[in-house]
Amino acid sequence: MSSSYLPATTDSIAQALEAKTPSEAISILYRVLENPASAPDALRIKEQAITNLSDLLRQENRAEELRSLLTQLRPFFALIPKAKTAKIVRGIIDDVAKIPGTSDLQISLCKEVVQWTRAEKRTFLRQRVEAKLAALLMENKEYSEALNLLSGLIKEVRRLDDKLLLVDIDLLESKLHFSLRNLPKAKASLTAARTAANAIYVPPAQQGNIDLQSGILHAEEKDYKTAYSYFFEAFEAFNALEDPRAVFSLKYMLLCKIMVSQADDVASIISSKAGLQYVGPELDAMKAVADAHAKRSLKLFEIALRDFKAQLEEDPIVHRHLSSLYDTLLEQNLCRLIEPFSRVEIAHIAELIELPVDHVEKKLSQMILDKKFAGTLDQGAGCLVIFDDPKTDAIFPATLETISNIGKVVDSLYVRSAKIMA
């Protein structure tokens, strides 16, 4: 970085744009920012220089320089309105976020900015940076720290009645509680976000976020039809904005179809006009699962899980639902296989279903305890003994009903006799 500064004029900005290498352009822009001029035109040019410089540093993956730039600009922030300061600070934080592998740096940067905003009494900016910090902590699985930060922030924002920020924070709190498996609180926070959103205009991307979270919570409660509707709304919002989250909304729509045993609809949704735009590994994974479910084949299901591990097992929402689907499919297959037998070797069932013996034995014992069928495991002989379903004798419930009716008659006669004696 050269010690001599350049004039804060459009010519200097043009000179940076015409530079042969990004490093040269960065050096020119730094020299423009070193100019001590504080006239309105000079400040406007410097703002442009900051925007161009942060873009170049992001493209060059120089995250540490972006961090030091934010510290270096603090004297400049005293010369411009607070709203412009907030825009520049949030822009630089977002640029750092676009550089891969910088989550720890983003957290420390946000903490630094929060300390500075507290000292400078910039409440508006601090609240938004704290919301960003809570989101980063949640992504980093530091749930307790994120929750502590959000609980204080929500109270403060509710007092100020900043509805737009309140929607963001309530939605973030809902996601946080969902990650902690606290569904009642996740639903309560989502309801609060919807209530705040109904009072103001919410940008389509944020509305898509609310619908996506609603779908996730309904799917968790096994209400897949309602979840599908919400995922569809989210997909339409993200698709119109060409947001990359559209493919995840579509993926969860397909998941809902599979979970309600409408796997045949998956192929038609993927081949639709909207679905064809997003053809790729995410949709291929769901199609493979749908084919396995339609054929009731555990082997195909396991092949799909193995071939599309990143899309299925590493997505916590899909993984949770597919685990229950796999269990259901396994139970149905085992019930179908053991139906003709009264006594059968566990090894034979494992061979028929093409799964390890210990896995099958464990599942059979679980099914017996859950009373899915009547039977017992003879581990000495390595056999499963299936009992006939005990037939309920109709005489017992009939006898109990008769006794109950006699009791009512006796009670009625007692009440009448008491009235006559009185």
Short mmCIF file of N, CA, C and O in Angstrom, two decimals, residues 20 33 98 110 116 169 238 259 262 395 404:
data_model
loop_
_atom_site.label_atom_id
_atom_site.label_comp_id
_atom_site.label_asym_id
_atom_site.label_seq_id
_atom_site.Cartn_x
_atom_site.Cartn_y
_atom_site.Cartn_z
N LYS A 20 -4.68 -3.25 -14.48
CA LYS A 20 -4.46 -4.53 -15.16
C LYS A 20 -4.65 -5.73 -14.24
O LYS A 20 -5.05 -6.81 -14.67
N LEU A 33 -8.83 6.06 -0.31
CA LEU A 33 -9.39 6.11 1.05
C LEU A 33 -8.48 6.87 2.03
O LEU A 33 -8.95 7.38 3.05
N LYS A 98 -19.19 -14.52 2.11
CA LYS A 98 -19.16 -15.17 0.78
C LYS A 98 -17.84 -15.89 0.52
O LYS A 98 -17.71 -16.60 -0.46
N CYS A 110 -17.97 -10.17 13.89
CA CYS A 110 -19.25 -9.69 14.41
C CYS A 110 -19.13 -9.26 15.87
O CYS A 110 -19.70 -8.24 16.27
N TRP A 116 -17.80 -2.33 19.17
CA TRP A 116 -17.64 -0.97 18.65
C TRP A 116 -18.98 -0.23 18.64
O TRP A 116 -19.05 0.94 19.04
N ILE A 169 -35.58 -12.19 13.81
CA ILE A 169 -35.12 -12.77 15.09
C ILE A 169 -36.02 -13.92 15.52
O ILE A 169 -35.53 -14.97 15.96
N PHE A 238 -38.92 -18.70 -3.85
CA PHE A 238 -37.49 -18.79 -4.16
C PHE A 238 -37.25 -18.93 -5.67
O PHE A 238 -36.28 -18.40 -6.21
N MET A 259 -43.32 -39.70 1.79
CA MET A 259 -43.76 -40.06 3.15
C MET A 259 -45.25 -40.37 3.22
O MET A 259 -45.69 -41.09 4.10
N GLN A 262 -47.05 -41.51 -1.87
CA GLN A 262 -47.42 -41.07 -3.23
C GLN A 262 -46.14 -40.91 -4.05
O GLN A 262 -45.92 -39.90 -4.72
N ILE A 395 -67.51 -63.26 25.04
CA ILE A 395 -68.36 -63.41 26.25
C ILE A 395 -67.94 -62.45 27.36
O ILE A 395 -68.78 -61.94 28.10
N SER A 404 -72.50 -53.99 34.26
CA SER A 404 -72.58 -52.52 34.31
C SER A 404 -74.04 -52.06 34.25
O SER A 404 -74.45 -51.18 35.01
#
